[in-house]
XYZ file of C-alpha atoms in Angstrom:
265
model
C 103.132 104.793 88.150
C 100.361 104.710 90.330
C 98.396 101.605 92.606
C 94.804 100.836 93.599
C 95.319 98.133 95.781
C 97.568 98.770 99.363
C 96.528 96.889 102.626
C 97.619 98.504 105.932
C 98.475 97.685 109.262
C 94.453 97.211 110.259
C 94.012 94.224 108.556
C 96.097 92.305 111.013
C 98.409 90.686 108.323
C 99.885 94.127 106.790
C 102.212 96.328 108.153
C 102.467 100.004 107.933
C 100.287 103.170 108.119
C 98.703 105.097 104.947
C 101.202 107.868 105.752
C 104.300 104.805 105.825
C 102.491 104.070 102.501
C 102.682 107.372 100.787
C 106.373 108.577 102.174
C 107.707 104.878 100.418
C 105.672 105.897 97.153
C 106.996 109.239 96.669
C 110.527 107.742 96.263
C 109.320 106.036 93.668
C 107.726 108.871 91.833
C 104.397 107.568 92.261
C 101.480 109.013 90.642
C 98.168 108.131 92.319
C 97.769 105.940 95.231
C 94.329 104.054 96.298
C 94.342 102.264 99.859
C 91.959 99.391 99.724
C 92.211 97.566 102.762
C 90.122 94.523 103.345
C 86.563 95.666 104.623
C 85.225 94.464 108.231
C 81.701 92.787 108.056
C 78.857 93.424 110.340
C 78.466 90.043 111.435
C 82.122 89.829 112.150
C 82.895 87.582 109.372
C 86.550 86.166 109.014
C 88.153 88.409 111.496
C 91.499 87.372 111.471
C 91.948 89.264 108.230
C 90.719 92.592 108.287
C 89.609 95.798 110.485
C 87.361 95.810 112.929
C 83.720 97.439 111.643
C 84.677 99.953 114.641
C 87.989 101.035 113.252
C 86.548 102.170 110.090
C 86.369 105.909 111.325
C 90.337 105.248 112.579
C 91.179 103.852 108.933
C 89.491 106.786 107.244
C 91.143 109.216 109.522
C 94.565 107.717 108.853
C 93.912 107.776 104.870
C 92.334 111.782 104.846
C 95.947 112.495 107.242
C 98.247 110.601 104.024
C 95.990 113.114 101.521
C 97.029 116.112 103.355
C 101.055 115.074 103.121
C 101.028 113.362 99.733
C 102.763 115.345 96.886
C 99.877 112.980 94.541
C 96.375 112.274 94.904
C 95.092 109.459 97.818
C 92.026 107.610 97.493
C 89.940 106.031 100.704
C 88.437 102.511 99.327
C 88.335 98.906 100.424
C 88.869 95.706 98.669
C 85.677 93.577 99.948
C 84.597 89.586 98.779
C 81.138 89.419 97.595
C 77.592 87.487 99.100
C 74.310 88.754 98.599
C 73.314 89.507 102.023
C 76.459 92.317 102.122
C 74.877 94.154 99.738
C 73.529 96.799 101.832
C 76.687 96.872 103.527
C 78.697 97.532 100.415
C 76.554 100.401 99.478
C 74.901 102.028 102.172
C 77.515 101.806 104.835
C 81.101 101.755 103.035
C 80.298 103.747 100.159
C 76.922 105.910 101.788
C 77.911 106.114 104.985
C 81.871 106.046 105.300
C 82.380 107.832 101.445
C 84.502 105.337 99.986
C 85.489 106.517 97.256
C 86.251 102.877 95.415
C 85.942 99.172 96.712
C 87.363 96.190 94.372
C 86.073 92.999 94.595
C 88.904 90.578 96.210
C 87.573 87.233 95.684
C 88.427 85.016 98.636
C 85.720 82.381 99.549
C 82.941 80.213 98.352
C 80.538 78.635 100.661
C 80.805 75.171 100.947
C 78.215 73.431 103.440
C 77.770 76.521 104.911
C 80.718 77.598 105.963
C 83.237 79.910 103.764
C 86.157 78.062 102.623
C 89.469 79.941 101.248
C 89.693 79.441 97.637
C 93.119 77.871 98.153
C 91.701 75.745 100.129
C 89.336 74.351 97.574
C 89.787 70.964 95.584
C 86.603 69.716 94.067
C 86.071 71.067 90.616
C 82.393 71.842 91.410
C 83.261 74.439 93.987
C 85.591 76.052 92.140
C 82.762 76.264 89.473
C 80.364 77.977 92.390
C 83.431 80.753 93.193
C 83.406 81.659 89.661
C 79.571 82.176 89.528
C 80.091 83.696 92.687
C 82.521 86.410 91.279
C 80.806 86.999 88.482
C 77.652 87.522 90.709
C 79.907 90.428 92.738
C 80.639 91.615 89.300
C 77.305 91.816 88.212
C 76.384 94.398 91.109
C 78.235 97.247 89.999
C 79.767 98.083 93.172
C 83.165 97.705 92.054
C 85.898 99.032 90.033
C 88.129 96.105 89.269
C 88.731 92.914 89.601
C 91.539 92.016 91.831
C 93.816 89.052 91.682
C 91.294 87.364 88.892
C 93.036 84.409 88.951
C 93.369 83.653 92.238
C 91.387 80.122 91.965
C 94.353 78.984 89.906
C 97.008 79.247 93.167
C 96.759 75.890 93.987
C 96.316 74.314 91.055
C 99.447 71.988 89.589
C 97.920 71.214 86.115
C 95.641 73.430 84.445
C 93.120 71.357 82.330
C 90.685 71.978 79.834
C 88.007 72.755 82.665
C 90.337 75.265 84.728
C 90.789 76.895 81.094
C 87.028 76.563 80.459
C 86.446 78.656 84.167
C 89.112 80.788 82.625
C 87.014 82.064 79.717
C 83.843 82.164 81.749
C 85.602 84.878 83.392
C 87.470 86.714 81.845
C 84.211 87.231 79.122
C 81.849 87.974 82.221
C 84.458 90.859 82.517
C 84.534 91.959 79.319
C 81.195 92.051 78.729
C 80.392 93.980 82.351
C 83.689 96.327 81.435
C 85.049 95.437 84.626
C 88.996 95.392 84.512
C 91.430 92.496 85.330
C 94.049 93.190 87.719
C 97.257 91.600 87.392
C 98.644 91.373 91.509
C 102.316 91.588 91.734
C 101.700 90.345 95.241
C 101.788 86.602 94.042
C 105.699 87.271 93.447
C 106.191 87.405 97.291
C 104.971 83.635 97.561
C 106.833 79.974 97.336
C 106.713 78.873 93.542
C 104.788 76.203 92.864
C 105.273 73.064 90.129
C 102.222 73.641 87.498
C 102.511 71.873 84.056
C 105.954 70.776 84.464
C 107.865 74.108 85.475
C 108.170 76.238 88.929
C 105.732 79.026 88.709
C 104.828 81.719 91.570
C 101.203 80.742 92.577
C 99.777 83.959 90.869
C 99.666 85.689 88.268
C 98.831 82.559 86.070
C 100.484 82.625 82.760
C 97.896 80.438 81.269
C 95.011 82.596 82.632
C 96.743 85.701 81.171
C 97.515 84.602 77.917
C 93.657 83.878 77.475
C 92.771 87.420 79.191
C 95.449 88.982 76.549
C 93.742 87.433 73.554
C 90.362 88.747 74.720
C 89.016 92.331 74.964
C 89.312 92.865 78.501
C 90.873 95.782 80.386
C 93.903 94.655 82.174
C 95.557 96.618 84.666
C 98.219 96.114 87.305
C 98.502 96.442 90.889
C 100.953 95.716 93.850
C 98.500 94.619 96.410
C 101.094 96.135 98.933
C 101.044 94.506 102.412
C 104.482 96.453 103.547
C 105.146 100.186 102.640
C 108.580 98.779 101.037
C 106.506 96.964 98.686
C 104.014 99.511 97.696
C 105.964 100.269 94.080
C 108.297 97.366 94.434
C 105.797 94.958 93.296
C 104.300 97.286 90.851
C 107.595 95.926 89.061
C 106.742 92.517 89.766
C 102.861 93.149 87.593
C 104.901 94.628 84.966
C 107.861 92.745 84.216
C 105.153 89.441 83.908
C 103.025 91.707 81.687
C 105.719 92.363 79.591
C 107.023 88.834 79.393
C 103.569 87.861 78.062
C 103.054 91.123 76.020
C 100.164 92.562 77.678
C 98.968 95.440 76.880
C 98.779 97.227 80.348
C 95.995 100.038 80.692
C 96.674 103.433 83.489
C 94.781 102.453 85.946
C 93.698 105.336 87.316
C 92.511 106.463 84.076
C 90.698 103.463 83.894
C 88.644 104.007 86.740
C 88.561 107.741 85.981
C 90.845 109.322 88.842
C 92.861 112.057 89.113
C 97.010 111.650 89.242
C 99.844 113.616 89.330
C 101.113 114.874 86.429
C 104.731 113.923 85.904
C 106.966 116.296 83.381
């Protein structure tokens, strides 16, 4: 089993060290792991939540020392939102500049009278329409190799209309037609469930959302989205055992995005 998406102690809301990371995963006969902590921004934007820009050298030194004692291949990458004017940033500073070797596009925010408002945070119907143009937008660039937590917009929401499902297909077809995978984010697992459509259901992963993404073409994948080293497999489990309770067909994500892994006899 391997996983593309692990958070670190950096981002101020994770625990752990890449190293903490990869000792937990090896009990677990892990495969491949990716670290993908949430990006800093040059203008400093949303702090509380990530690395400082100056800490990138310390968070790529910390990942390149968990290569060197990993029994499986490491990979140095960030999971960053997406606006236009980051562009640049994305490109020629993470990927030019630092070498990272992957970034996913984590889909927070949406701009609402110019300030950037947590999509949980969001109520009116015609915002949540502007996040999904927004992500699709992000997708559209090319700079990343999955999609993480796709239906993250959903968290909050108690009954899933016709227009939630409409934003739903928007998408999940944006992704299939840009070939950019779905991740499924065993992370939601970890929160308080939630009353939607009658039943208790963990905020994320959405079973409505899936079972549209499971009729469709896309490329769905799974990840733990690991915020403790305990969890870093753990919730691996959690992805799966919703997957298979909806009969998704899961794809290897590291073949997916065309990384090496260890090979397991």
């Amino acid at each position: 089993m391997n996983n593309f998406h692990t958070h670190t102690y950096l981002c101020k809301h994770a625990s752990g060290t890449p190293i903490d990371y990869v000792k937990m995963a090896e009990k677990s006969n892990c495969t491949a792991l990716g670290f993908s902590d949430h990006c800093p921004y040059p203008d400093n934007t949303w702090p509380q939540v990530r690395m400082k820009h100056t800490e990138i050298n310390l968070y790529k030194k910390q990942v390149n020392e968990a290569k060197e004692v990993a029994n499986f291949p490491v990979y140095f990458g960030f999971e960053c939102e997406w606006l236009p004017r980051f562009k640049s940033w994305f490109s020629d500073v993470l990927i030019g500049e630092h070498g990272a070797e992957y970034l996913i596009l984590g889909s927070h925010w949406v701009p609402i009278d110019n300030h950037l408002t947590y999509i949980f945070n969001v109520k009116k119907k015609t915002d949540l329409k502007n996040y999904i143009d927004l992500t699709i937008q992000g997708m559209e660039t090319g700079l990343y190799k999955f999609l993480a937590h796709p239906d993250l917009f959903l968290g909050c929401v108690s009954n899933i209309d016709s227009y939630y499902l409409d934003l739903s297909k928007e998408l999940i077809s944006a992704a299939v037609s840009l070939n950019i995978p779905l991740e499924i984010n065993g992370n939601g697992a970890n929160r308080k469930k939630i009353t939607r459509d009658g039943k208790l259901e963990y905020p994320y992963p959405v079973e409505a959302f899936w079972e549209l993404a499971g009729k469709s073409d896309a490329t769905i994948i799974m990840s733990s989205d690991a915020h403790k080293p305990e969890t870093v497999i753990k919730d691996m489990n959690n992805a799966k055992e919703f997957a298979d309770r909806l009969g998704l067909k899961i794809q290897n994500t590291a073949e997916v995005l065309g990384f090496d892994e260890k090979i397991i006899e």
